[in-house]
Coordinates of N, CA, C and O in Angstrom, one line a residue:
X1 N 16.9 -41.6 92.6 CA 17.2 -42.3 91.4 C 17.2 -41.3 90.2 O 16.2 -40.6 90.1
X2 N 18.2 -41.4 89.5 CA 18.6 -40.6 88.4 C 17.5 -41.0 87.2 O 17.0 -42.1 87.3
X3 N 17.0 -40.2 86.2 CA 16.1 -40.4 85.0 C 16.8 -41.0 83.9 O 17.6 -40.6 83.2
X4 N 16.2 -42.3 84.0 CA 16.6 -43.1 82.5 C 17.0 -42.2 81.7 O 16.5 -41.1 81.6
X5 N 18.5 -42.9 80.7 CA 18.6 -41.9 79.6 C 19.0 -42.6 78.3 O 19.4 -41.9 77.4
X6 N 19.0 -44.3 78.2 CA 18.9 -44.7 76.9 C 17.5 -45.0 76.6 O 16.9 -45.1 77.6
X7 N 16.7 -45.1 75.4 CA 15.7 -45.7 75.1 C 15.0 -46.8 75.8 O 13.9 -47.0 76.3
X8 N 16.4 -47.8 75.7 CA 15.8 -49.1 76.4 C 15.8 -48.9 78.4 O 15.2 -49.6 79.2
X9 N 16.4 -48.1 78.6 CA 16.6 -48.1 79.9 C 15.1 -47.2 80.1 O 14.5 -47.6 81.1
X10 N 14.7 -46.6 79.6 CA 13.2 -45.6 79.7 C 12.1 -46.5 79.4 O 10.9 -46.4 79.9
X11 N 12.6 -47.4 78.5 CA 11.5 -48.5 78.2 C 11.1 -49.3 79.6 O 10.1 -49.1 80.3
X12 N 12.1 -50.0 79.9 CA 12.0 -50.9 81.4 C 11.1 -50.0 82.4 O 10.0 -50.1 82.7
X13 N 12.1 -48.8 82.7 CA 11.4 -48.0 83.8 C 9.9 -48.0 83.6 O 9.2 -48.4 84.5
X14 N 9.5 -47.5 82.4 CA 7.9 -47.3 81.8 C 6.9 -48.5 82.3 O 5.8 -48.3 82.9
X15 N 7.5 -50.1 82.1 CA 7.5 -51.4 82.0 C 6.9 -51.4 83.8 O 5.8 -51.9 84.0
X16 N 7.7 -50.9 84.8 CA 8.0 -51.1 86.3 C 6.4 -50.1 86.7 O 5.4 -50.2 87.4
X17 N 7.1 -49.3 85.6 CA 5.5 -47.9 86.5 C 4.0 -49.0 85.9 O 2.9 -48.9 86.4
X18 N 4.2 -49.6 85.0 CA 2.7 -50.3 84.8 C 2.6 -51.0 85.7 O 1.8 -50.5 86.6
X19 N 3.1 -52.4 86.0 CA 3.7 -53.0 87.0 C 2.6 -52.4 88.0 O 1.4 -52.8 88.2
X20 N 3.3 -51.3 88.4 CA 2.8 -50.2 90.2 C 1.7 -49.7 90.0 O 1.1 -49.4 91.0
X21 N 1.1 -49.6 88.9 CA -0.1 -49.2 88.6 C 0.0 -47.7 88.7 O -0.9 -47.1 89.3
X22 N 1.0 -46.9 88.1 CA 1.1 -45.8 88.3 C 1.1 -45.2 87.1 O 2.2 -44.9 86.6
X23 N 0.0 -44.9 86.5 CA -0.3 -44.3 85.2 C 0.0 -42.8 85.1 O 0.6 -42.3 84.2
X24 N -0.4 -42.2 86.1 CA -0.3 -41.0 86.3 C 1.3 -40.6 86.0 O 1.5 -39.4 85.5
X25 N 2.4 -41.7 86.3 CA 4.2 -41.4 85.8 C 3.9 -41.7 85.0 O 3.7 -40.7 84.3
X26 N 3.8 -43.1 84.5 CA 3.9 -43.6 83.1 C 3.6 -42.7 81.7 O 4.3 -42.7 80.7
X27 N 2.4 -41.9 82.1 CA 2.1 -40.8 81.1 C 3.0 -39.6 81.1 O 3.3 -39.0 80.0
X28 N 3.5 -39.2 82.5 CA 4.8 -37.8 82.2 C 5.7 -38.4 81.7 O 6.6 -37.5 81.5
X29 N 6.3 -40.3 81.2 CA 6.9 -40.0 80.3 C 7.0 -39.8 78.8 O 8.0 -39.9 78.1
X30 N 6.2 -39.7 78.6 CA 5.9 -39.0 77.3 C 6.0 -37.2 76.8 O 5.7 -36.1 77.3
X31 N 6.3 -37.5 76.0 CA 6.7 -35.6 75.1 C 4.8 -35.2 75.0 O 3.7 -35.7 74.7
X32 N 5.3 -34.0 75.6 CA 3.8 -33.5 75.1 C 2.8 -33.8 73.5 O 1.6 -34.0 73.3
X33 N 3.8 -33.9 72.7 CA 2.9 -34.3 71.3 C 3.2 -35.9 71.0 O 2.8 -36.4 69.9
X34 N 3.5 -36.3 71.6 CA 3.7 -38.0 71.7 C 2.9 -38.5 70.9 O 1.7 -38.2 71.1
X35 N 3.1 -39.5 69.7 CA 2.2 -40.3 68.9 C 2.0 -41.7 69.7 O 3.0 -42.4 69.9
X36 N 1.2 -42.0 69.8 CA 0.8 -43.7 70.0 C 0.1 -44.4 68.8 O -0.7 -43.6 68.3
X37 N 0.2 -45.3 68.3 CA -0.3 -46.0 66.9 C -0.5 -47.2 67.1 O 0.4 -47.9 67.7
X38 N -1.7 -47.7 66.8 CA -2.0 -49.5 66.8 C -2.8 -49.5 65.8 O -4.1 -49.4 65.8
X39 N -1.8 -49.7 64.6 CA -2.0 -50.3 63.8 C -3.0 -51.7 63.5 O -3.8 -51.7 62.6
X40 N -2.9 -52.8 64.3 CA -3.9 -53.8 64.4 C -5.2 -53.7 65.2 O -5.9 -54.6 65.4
X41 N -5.5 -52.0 65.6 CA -6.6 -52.2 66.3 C -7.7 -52.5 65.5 O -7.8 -52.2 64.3
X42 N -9.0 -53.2 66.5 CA -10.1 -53.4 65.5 C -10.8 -52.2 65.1 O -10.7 -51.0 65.5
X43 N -11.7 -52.7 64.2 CA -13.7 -51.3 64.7 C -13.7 -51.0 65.7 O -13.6 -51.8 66.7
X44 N -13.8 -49.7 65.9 CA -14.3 -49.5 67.6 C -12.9 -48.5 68.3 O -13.1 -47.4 68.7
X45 N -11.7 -49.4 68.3 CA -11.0 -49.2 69.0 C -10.1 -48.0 68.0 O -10.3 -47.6 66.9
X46 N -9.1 -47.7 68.9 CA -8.2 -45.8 68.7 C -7.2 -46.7 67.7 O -7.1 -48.0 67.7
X47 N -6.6 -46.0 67.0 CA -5.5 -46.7 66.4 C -4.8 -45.5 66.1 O -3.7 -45.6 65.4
X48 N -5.4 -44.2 66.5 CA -4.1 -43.3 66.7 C -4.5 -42.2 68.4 O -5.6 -41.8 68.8
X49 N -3.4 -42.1 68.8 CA -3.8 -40.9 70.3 C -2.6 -39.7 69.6 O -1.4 -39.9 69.2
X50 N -3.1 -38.9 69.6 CA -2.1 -37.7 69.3 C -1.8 -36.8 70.6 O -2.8 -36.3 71.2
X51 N -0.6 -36.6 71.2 CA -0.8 -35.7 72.4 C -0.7 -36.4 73.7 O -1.3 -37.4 73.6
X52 N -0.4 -36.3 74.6 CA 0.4 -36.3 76.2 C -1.4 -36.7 76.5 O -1.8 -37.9 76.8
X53 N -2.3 -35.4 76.2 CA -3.1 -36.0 77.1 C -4.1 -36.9 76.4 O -4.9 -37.5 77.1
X54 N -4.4 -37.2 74.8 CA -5.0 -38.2 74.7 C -4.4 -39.7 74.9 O -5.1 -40.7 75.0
X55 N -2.9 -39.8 74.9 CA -2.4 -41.0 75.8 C -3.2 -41.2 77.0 O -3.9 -42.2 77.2
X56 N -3.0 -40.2 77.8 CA -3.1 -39.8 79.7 C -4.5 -40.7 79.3 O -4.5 -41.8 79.7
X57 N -5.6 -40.3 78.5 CA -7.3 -40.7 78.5 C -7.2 -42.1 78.7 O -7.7 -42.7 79.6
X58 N -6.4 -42.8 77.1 CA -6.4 -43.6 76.5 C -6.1 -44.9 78.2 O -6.6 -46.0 78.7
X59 N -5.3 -44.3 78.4 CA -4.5 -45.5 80.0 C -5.2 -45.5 80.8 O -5.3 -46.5 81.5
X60 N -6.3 -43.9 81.1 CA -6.6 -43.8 82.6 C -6.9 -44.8 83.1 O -6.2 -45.3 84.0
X61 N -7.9 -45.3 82.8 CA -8.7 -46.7 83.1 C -7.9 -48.0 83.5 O -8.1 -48.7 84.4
X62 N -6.9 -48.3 82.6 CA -6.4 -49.6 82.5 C -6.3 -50.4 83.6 O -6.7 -51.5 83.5
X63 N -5.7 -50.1 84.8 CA -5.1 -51.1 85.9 C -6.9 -51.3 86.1 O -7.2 -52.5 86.0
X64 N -7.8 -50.7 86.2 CA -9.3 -51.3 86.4 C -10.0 -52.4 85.8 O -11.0 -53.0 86.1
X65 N -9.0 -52.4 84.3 CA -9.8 -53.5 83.8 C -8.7 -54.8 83.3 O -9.0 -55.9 82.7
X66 N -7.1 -54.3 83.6 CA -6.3 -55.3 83.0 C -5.2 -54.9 84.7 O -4.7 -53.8 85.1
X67 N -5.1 -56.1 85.1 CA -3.7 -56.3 86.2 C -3.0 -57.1 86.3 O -3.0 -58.2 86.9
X68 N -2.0 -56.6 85.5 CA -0.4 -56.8 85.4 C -0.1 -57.3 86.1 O -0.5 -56.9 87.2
X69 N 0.8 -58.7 86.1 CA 1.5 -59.2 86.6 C 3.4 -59.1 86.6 O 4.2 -59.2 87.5
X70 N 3.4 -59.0 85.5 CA 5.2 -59.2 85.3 C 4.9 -59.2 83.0 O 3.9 -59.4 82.3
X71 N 6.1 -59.0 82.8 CA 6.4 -58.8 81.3 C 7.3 -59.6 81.3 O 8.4 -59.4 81.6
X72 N 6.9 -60.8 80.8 CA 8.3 -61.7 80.6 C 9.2 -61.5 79.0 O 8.8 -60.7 78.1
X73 N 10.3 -62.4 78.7 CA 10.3 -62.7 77.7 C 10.9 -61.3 77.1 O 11.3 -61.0 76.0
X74 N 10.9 -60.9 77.7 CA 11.1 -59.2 77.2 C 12.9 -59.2 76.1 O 14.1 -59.4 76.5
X75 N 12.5 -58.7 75.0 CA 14.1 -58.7 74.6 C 13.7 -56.9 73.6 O 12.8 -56.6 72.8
X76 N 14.4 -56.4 74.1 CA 14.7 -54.7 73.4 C 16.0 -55.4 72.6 O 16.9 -56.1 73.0
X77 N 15.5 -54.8 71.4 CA 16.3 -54.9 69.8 C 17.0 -53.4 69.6 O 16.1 -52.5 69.5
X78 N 17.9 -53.1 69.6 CA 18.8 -51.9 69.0 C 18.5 -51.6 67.5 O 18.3 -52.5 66.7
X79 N 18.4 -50.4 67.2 CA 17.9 -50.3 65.6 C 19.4 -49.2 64.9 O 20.5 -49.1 65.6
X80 N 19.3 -48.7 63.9 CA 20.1 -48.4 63.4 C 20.0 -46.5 63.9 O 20.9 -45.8 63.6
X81 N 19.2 -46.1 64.3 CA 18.7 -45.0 64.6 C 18.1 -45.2 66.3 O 17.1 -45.7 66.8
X82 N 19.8 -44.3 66.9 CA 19.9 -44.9 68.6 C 19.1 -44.2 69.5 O 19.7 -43.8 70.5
X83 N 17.8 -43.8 69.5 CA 16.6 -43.0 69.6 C 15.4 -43.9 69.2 O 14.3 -43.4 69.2
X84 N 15.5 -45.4 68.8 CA 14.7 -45.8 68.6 C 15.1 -47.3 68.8 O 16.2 -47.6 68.6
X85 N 13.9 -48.3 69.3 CA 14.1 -49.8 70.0 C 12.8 -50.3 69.3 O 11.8 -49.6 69.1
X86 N 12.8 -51.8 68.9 CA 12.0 -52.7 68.7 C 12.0 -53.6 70.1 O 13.0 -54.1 70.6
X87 N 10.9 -53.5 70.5 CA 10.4 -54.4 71.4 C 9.8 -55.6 71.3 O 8.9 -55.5 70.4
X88 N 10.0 -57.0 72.1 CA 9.4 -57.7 71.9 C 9.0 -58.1 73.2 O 9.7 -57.7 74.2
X89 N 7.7 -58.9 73.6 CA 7.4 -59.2 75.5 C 6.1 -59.5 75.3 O 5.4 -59.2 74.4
X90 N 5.9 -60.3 76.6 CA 4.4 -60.6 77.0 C 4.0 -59.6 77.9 O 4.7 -58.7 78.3
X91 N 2.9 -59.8 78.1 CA 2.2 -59.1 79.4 C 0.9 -60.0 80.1 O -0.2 -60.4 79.6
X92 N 1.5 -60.2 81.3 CA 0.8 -61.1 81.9 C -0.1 -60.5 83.3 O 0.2 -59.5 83.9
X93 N -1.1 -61.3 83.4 CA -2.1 -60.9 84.4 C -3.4 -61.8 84.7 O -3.6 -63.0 84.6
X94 N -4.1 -60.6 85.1 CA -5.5 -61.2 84.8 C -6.1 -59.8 84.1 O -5.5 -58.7 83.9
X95 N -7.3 -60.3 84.0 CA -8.9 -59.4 83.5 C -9.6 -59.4 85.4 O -10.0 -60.2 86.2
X96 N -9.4 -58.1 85.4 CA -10.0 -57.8 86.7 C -11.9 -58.0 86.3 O -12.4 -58.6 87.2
X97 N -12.6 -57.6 85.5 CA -14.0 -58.2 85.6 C -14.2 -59.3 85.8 O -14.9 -59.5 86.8
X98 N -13.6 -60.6 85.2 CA -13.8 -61.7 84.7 C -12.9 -62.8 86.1 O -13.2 -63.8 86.8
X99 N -11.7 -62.0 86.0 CA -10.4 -63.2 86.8 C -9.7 -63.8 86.0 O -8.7 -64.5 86.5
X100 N -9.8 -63.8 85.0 CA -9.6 -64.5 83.9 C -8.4 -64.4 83.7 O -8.1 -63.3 84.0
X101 N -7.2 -65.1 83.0 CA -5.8 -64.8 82.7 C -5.9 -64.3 81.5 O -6.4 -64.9 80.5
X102 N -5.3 -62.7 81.7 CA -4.3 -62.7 80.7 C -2.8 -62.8 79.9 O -1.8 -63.1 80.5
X103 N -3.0 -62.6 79.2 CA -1.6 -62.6 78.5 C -1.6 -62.6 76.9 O -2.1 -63.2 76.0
X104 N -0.3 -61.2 76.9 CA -0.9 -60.8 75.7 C 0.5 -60.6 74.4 O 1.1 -59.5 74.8
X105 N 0.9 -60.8 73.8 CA 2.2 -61.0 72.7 C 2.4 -59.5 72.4 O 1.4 -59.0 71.9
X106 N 3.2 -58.9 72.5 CA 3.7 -57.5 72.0 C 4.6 -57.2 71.1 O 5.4 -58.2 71.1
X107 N 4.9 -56.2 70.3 CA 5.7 -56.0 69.4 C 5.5 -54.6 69.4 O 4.4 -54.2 69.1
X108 N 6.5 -53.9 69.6 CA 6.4 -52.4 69.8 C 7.7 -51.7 68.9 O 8.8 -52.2 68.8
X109 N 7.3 -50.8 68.5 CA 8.7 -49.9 67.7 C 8.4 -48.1 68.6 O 7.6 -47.2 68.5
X110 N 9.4 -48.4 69.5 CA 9.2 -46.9 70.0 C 10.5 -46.0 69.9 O 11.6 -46.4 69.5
X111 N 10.3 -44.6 70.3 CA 11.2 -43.7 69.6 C 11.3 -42.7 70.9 O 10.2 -42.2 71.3
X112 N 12.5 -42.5 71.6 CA 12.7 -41.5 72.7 C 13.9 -40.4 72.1 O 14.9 -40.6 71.4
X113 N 13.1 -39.3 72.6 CA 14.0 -37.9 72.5 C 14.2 -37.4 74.1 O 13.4 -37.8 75.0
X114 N 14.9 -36.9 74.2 CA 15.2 -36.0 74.8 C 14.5 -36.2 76.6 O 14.1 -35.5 77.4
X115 N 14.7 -37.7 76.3 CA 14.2 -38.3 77.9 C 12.7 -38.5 77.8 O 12.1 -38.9 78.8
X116 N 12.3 -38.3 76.8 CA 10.7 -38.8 76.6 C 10.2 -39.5 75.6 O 10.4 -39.0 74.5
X117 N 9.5 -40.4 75.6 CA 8.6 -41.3 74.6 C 8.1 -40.5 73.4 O 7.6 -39.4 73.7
X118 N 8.0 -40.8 72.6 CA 7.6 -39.6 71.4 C 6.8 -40.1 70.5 O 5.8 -39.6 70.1
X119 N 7.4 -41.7 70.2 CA 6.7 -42.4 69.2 C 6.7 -43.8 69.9 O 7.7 -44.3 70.5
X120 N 4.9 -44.5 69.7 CA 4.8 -45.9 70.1 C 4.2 -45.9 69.0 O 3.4 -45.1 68.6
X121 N 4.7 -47.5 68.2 CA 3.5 -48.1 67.3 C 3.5 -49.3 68.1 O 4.5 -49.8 68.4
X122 N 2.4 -49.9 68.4 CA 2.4 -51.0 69.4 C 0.8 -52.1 68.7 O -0.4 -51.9 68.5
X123 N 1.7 -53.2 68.5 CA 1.7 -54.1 67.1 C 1.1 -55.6 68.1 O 1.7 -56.6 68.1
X124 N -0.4 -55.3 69.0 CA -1.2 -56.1 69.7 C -1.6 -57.0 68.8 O -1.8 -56.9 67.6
X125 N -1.8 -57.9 69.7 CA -3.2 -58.9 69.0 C -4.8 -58.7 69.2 O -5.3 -59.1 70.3
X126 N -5.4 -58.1 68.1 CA -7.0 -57.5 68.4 C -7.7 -58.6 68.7 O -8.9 -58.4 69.1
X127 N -7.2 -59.9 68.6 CA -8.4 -61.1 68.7 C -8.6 -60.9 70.4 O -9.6 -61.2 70.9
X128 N -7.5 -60.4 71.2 CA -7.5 -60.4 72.5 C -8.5 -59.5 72.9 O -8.9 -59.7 74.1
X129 N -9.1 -58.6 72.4 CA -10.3 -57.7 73.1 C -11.7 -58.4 73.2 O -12.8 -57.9 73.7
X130 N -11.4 -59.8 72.6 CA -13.0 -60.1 72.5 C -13.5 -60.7 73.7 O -14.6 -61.2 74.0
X131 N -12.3 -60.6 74.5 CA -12.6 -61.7 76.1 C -13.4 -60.5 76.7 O -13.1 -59.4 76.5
X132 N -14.6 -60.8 77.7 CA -15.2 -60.0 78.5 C -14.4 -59.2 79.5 O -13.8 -60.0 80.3
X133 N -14.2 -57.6 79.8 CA -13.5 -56.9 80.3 C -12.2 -56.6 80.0 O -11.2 -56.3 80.7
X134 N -12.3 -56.7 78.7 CA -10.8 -56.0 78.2 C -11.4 -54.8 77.3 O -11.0 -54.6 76.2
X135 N -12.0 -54.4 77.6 CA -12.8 -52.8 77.0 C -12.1 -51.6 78.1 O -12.9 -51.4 78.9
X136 N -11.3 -51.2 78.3 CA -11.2 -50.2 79.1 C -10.7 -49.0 78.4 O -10.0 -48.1 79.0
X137 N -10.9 -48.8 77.1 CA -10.9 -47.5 75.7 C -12.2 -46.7 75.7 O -12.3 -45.5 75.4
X138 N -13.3 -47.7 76.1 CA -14.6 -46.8 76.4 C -14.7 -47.0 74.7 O -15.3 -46.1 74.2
X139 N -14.3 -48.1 73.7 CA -14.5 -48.4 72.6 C -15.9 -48.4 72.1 O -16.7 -48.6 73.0
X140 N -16.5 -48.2 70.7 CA -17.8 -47.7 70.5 C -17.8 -49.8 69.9 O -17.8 -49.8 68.7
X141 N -17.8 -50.3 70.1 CA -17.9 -51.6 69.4 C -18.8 -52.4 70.1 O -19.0 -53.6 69.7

């Protein structure tokens, strides 16, 4: 299979490797200086990763404490700058501590160069961390 080469088509693939639990892809697609931003995080939690490998840190953990089920709902918005997509989607699962369902509202503005993710601001809901086993940041909170 050939490497995604619109924005949104890199987006999905990205979308499929969480899915597989395959963090280890999901992270090469990112540019080595890659910004991630969450803006709505709480106390405690990152609300910037600068760099390939503070992403790589930031994920390692995840399928251990959050498993994906499927992203419904999903609609990728075209922006005026064709290197860059507004995202909208759920993310559904469980909380692997607990069992517990998740499911969580997303709003993402991301930015691809040159076949790689460069810029994520990803616009969560922080009330969602307060359920038991959604800590997988190693958050000081």
């Amino acid at each position: 299979m050939s490497a995604p080469t619109s924005p949104a088509d890199l987006y999905r693939h990205s979308l499929r490797l969480l899915l597989d639990k395959d963090i280890a892809a999901w992270v090469a697609l990112w540019a080595e200086d890659g910004l991630m931003e969450f803006p709505f995080a709480p106390d405690g939690w990152p609300r910037r990763l600068e760099g390939n490998e503070a992403i790589a840190a930031y994920m390692r953990h995840y399928p251990d404490h959050i498993d994906l089920h499927d992203f419904p709902d999903l609609r990728i918005h075209q922006t005026t700058d064709p290197q860059t997509i507004v995202v909208e989607m759920r993310g559904v699962g469980r909380l692997v501590e607990s069992d517990a369902p998740f499911d969580m509202t997303y709003v993402a503005v991301v930015t691809v160069r040159d076949g790689h993710l460069t810029s994520y601001r990803d616009y969560w809901n922080p009330l969602a961390v307060q359920e038991p086993g959604t800590d997988f940041t190693g958050s000081s909170r």
